[in-house]
Coordinates of C-alpha atoms in Angstrom, one line a residue:
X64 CA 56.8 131.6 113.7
X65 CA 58.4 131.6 110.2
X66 CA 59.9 128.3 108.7
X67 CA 62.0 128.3 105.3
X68 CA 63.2 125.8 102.8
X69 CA 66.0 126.7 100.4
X70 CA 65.2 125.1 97.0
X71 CA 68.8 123.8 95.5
X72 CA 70.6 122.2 92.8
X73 CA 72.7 122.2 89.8
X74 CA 71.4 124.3 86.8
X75 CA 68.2 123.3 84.8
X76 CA 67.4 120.6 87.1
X77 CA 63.9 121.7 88.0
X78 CA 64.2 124.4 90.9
X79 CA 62.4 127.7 89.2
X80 CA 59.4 124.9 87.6
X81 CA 58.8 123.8 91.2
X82 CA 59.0 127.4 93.0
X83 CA 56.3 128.4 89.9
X84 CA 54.4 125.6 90.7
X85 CA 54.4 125.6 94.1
X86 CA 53.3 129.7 94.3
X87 CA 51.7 130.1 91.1
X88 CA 54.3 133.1 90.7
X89 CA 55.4 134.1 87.5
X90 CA 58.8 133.9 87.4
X91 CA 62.1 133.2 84.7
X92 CA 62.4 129.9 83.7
X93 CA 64.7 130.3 81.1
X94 CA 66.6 127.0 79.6
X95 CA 70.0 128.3 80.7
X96 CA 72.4 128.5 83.6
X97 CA 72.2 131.4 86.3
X98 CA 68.7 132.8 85.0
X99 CA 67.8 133.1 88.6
X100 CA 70.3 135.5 90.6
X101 CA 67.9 136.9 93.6
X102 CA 66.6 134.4 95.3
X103 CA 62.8 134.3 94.9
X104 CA 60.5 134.0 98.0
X105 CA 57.2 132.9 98.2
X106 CA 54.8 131.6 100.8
X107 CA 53.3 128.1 100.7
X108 CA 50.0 126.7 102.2
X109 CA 50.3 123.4 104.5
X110 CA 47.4 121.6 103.4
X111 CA 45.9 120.7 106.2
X112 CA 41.8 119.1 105.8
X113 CA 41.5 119.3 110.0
X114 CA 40.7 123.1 108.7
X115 CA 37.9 122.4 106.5
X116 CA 36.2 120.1 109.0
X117 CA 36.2 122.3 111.9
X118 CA 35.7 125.4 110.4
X119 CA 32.3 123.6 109.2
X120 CA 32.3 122.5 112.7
X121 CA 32.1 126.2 114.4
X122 CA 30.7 128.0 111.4
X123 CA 33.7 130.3 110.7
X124 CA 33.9 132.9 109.1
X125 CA 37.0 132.2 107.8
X126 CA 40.0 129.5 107.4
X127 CA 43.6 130.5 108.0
X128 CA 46.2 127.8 107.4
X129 CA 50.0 127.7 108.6
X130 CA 52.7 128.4 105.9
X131 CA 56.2 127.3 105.2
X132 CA 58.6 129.5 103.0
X133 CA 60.0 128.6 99.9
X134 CA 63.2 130.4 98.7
X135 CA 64.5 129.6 94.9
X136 CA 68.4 130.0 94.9
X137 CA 70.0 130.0 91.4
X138 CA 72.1 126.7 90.6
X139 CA 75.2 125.6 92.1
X140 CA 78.0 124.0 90.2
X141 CA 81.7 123.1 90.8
X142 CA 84.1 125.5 93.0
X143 CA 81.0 127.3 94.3
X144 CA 82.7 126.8 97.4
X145 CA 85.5 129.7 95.7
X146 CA 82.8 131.8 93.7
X147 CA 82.2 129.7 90.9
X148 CA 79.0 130.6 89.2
X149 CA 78.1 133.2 92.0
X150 CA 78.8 130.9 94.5
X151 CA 79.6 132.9 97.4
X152 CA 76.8 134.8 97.0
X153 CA 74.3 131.7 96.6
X154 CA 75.9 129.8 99.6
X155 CA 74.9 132.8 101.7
X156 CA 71.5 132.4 100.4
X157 CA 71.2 129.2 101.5
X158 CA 72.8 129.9 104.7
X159 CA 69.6 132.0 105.9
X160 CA 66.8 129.1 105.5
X161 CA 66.1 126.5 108.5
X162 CA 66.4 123.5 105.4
X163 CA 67.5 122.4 102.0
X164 CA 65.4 120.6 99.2
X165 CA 67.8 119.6 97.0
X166 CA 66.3 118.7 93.3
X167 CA 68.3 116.2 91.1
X168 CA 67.3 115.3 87.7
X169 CA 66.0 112.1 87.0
X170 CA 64.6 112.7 83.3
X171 CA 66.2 112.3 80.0
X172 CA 65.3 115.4 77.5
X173 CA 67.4 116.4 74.4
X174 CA 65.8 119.7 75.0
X175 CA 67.3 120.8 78.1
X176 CA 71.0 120.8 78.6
X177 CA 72.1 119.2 81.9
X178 CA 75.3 121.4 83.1
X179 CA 77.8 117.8 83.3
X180 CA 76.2 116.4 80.2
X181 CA 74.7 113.4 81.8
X182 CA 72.0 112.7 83.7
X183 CA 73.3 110.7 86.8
X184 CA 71.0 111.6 90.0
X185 CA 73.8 110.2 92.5
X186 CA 76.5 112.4 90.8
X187 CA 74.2 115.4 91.1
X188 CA 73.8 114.8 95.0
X189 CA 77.5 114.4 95.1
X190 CA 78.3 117.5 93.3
X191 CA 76.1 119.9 95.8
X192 CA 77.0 118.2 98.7
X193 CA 80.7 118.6 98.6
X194 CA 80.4 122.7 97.1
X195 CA 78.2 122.8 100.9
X196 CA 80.9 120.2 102.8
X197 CA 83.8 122.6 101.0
X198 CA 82.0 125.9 102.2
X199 CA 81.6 124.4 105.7
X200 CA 85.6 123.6 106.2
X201 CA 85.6 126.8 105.3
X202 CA 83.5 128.6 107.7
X203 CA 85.6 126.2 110.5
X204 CA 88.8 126.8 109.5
X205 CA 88.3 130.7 110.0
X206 CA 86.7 129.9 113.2
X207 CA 89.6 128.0 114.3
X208 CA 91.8 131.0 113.6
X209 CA 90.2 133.5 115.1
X210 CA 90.0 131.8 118.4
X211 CA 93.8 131.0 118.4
X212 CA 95.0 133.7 120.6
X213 CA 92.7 133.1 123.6
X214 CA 93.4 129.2 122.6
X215 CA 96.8 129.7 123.6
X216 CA 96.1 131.7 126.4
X217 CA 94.5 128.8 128.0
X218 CA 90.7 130.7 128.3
X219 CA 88.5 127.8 129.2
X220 CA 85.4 129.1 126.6
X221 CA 88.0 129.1 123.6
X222 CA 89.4 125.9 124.5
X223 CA 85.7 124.3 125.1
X224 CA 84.8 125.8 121.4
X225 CA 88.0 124.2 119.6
X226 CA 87.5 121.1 120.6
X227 CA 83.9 121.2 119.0
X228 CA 84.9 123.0 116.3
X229 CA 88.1 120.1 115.7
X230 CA 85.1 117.7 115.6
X231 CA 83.5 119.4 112.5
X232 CA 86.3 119.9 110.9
X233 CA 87.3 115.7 111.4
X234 CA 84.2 114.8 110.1
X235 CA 83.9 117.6 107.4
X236 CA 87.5 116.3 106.0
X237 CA 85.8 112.9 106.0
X238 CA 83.4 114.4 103.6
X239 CA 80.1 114.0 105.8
X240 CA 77.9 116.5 106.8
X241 CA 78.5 118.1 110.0
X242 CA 75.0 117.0 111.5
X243 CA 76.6 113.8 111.6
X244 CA 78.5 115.0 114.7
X245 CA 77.2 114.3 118.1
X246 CA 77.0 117.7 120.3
X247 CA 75.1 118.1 123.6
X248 CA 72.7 121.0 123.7
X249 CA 75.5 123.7 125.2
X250 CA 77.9 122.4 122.2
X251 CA 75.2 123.2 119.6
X252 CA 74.1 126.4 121.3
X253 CA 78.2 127.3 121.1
X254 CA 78.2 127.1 117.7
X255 CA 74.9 127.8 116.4
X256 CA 75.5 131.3 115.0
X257 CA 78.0 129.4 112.3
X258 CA 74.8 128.5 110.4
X259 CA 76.8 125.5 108.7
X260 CA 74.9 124.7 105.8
X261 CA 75.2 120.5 106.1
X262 CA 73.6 121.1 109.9
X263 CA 70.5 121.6 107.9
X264 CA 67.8 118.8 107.4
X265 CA 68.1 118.2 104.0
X266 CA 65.1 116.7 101.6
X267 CA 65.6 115.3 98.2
X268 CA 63.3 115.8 94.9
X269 CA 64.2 113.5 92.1
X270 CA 63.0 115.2 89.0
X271 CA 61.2 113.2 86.8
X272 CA 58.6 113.0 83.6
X273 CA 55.3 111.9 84.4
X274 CA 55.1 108.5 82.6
X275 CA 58.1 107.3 83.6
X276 CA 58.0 104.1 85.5
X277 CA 60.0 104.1 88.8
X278 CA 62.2 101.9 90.5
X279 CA 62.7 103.1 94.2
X280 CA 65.5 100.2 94.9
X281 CA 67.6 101.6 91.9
X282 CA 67.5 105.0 92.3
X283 CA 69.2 106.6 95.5
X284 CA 67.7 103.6 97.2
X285 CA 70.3 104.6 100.0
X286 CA 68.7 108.0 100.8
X287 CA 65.4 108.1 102.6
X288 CA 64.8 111.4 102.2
X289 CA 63.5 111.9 98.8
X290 CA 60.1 111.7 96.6
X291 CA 59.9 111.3 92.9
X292 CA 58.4 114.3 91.4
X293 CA 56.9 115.3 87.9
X294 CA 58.0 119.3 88.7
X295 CA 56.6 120.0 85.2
X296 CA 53.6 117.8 85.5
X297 CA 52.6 119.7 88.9
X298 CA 53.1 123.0 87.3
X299 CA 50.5 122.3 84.4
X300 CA 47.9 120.9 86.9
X301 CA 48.7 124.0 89.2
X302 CA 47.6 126.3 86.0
X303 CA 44.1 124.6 86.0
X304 CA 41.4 125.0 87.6
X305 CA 40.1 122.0 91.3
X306 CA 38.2 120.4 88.9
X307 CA 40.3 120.3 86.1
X308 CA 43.4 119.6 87.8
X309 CA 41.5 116.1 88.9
X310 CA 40.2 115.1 85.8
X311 CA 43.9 115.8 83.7
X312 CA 45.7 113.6 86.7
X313 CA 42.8 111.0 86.7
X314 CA 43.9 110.7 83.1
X315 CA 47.4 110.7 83.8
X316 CA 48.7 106.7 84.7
X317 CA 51.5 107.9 87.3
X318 CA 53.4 105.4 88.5
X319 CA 52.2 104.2 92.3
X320 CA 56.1 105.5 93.7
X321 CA 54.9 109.6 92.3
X322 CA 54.9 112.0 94.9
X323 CA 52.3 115.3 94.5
X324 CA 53.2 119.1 95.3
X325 CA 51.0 118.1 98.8
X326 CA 53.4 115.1 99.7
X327 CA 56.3 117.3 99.0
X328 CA 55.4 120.2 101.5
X329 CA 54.1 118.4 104.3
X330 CA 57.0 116.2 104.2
X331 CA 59.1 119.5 104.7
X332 CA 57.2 120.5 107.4
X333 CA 57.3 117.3 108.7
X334 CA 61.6 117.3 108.5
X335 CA 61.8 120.4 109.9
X336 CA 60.3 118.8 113.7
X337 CA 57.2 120.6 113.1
X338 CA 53.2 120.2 114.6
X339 CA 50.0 122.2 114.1
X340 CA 47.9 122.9 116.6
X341 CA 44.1 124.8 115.9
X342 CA 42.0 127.2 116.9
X343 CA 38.8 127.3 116.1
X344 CA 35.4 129.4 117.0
X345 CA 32.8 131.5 114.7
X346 CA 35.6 134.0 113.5
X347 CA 38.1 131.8 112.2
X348 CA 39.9 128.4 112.3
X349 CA 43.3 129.0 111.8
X350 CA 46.4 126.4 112.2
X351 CA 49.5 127.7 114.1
X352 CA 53.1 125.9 113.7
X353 CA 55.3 125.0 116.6
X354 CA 58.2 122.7 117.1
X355 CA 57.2 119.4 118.4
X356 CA 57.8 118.9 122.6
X357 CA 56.4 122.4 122.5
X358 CA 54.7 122.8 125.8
X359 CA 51.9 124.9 126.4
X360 CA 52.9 128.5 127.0
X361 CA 55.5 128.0 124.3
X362 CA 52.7 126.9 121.5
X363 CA 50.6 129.9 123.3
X364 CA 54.2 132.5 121.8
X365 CA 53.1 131.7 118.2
X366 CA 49.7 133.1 119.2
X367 CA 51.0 136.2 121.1
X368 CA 53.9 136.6 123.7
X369 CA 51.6 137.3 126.3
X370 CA 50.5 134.0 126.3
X371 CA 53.4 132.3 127.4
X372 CA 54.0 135.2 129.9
X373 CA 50.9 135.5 131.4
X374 CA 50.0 131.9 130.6
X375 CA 47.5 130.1 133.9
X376 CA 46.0 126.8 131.7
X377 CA 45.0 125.7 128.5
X378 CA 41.6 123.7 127.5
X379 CA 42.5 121.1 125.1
X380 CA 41.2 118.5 123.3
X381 CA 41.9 116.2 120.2
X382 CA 40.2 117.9 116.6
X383 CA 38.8 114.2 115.9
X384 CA 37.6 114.0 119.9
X385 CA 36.0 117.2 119.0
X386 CA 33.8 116.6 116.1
X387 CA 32.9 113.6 117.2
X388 CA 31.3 115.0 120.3
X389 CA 29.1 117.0 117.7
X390 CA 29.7 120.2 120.2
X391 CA 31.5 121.6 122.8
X392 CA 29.0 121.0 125.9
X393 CA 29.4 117.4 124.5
X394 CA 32.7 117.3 124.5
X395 CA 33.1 118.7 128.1
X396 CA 29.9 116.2 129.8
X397 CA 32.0 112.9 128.4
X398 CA 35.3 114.2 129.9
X399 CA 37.1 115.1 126.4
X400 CA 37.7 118.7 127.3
X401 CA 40.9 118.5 129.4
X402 CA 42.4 121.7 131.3
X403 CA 46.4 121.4 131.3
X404 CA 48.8 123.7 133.1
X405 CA 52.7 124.8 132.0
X406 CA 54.0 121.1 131.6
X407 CA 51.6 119.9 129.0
X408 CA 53.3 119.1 125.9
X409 CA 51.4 119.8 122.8
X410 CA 50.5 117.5 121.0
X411 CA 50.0 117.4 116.6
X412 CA 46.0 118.6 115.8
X413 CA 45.3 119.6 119.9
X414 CA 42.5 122.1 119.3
X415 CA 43.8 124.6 122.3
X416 CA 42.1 127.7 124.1
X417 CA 44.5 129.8 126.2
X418 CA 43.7 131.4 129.1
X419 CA 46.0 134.1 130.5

């Protein structure tokens, strides 16, 4: 199961620094606008420490963590919405990941040219948001069209859509995103192939030098969403070496409200309504992602589809229950070791054996 998070923003704001340092890739990072025209991919790591402990635990062989995806798509500015500055073909980049991590600048350098020739975090937010409100009204308007002839013909499935569609549009004109609108589960399934790109979660980075003090209460204090991050402080520790990387941040007085690279994924993953849950035995340990409320068979479909469809049970216990049993006969004589059927709803770091 494959998440993605679509890495956003005005020009020269941070977003190539952080793909680098979040994949080590070596990619154009050029100090001007629209260096980046094909999105960039690259796979991220979930750090996860479970994995350590219970590979030691069961003597695997090897470790195999879950991943998120990171896509780097080039800088927005003004009338994207109309094809400004490769808009169109940006927006459509943006429209194929499951979330946004939208990076605002919140540093002051001579050296780097911001694209409205001020750095004002707030404005920045304000900027993207409306070029992905804009594209939205867009996407609803033409949806509204094409559905006016069976409208007017009084088909029941066309009237049902308009009236959702008439409450995007409302809350779009509004300027607020359209996850803002209250659907029921059949509304969202009606319009879920319209990939509206302010339905995503979105996560904000504010950009920001590593010895700069920060005050959380003056800076966005009205989004919750966020993390101050030092994108080129993370991408010079992610050049060194474990050990290195420890002694240069040890030495490094970061203010107590600085985020890491870690904080920054893991809060992703965490947005996107996501829980890992292990496997573990003298092969591998290996962390699988699922959606949380998963139940059993479902969590057993990022293993395999067989085993949802030819799920019977599960044995499952806690990854803390299980070390602390110091071994698996333990675990089972104090009662630890549950067996669970098709309702069983998994829960975050359930170590889980299927049995189909």
């Amino acid at each position: 199961m494959g998440f993605s998070a679509g890495i956003v923003g005005l020009p020269n704001v941070g977003k190539s620094t952080l793909f680098k340092a979040l994949t080590r890739k070596e990619i154009d990072i050029s100090n001007y606008p629209f260096c980046t025209i094909d999105p960039n991919i690259g796979i991220v790591k979930v750090p996860d420490k479970r994995l350590e402990e219970l590979a030691e635990f069961s003597k695997s062989k090897k470790i195999i963590p879950t991943a998120i995806e990171f896509v780097d798509i080039a800088g927005l500015v003004k009338g994207a919405h109309k094809g400004e500055g490769l808009g169109n073909k940006f927006l459509s980049n943006i429209r194929e990941v499951d979330m946004i991590v939208h990076i605002v600048r919140g540093f002051e350098d001579r050296n780097i040219t911001h694209v409205s020739g001020k750095t004002d975090p707030k404005d920045d937010i304000e900027t993207i948001n409306l070029e992905l409100i804009l594209a939205d009204l867009e996407t609803i308007n033409k949806s509204l069209s094409k559905i006016q002839k069976d409208v007017k013909a009084g088909k029941k499935e066309a009237m049902e859509l308009q009236n959702i569609l008439e409450k995007y549009k409302l809350a779009l004109e509004n300027e607020k995103f359209a996850n803002s609108v209250e659907l029921d589960e059949n509304e969202k399934k009606a319009v879920k192939e319209l990939q509206l790109l302010t339905n995503k979660p979105v996560f904000y980075i504010v950009n920001v030098n590593e010895n700069q003090k920060i005050n959380v209460n003056e800076v966005l204090s009205e989004i919750n969403n966020k993390i101050f991050l030092p994108i080129k402080f993370e991408l010079d520790l992610s050049e060194l070496s474990i050990e290195e990387a420890q002694e240069f941040k040890a030495e490094t007085k970061l203010d107590e409200n600085i985020s890491s690279l870690d904080d920054l994924i893991v809060k992703c993953y965490d947005l996107l309504g996501l829980i890992t849950f292990l496997t573990t035995g003298e092969d591998e340990t290996r962390a699988w992602t699922v959606r949380k409320d998963s139940t059993a068979p479902q969590a057993g479909r990022a293993i395999h589809g067989d085993f949802e469809e030819k799920f019977i049970r599960a044995s499952i216990i806690n990854w803390q229950k299980l070390l602390d049993s110091e071994s698996w006969q333990n675990a089972t004589e104090k009662g630890l070791l549950r067996t669970e059927g098709k309702e069983y709803i998994v829960q975050d770091g359930d170590v889980i054996e299927f049995k189909i």
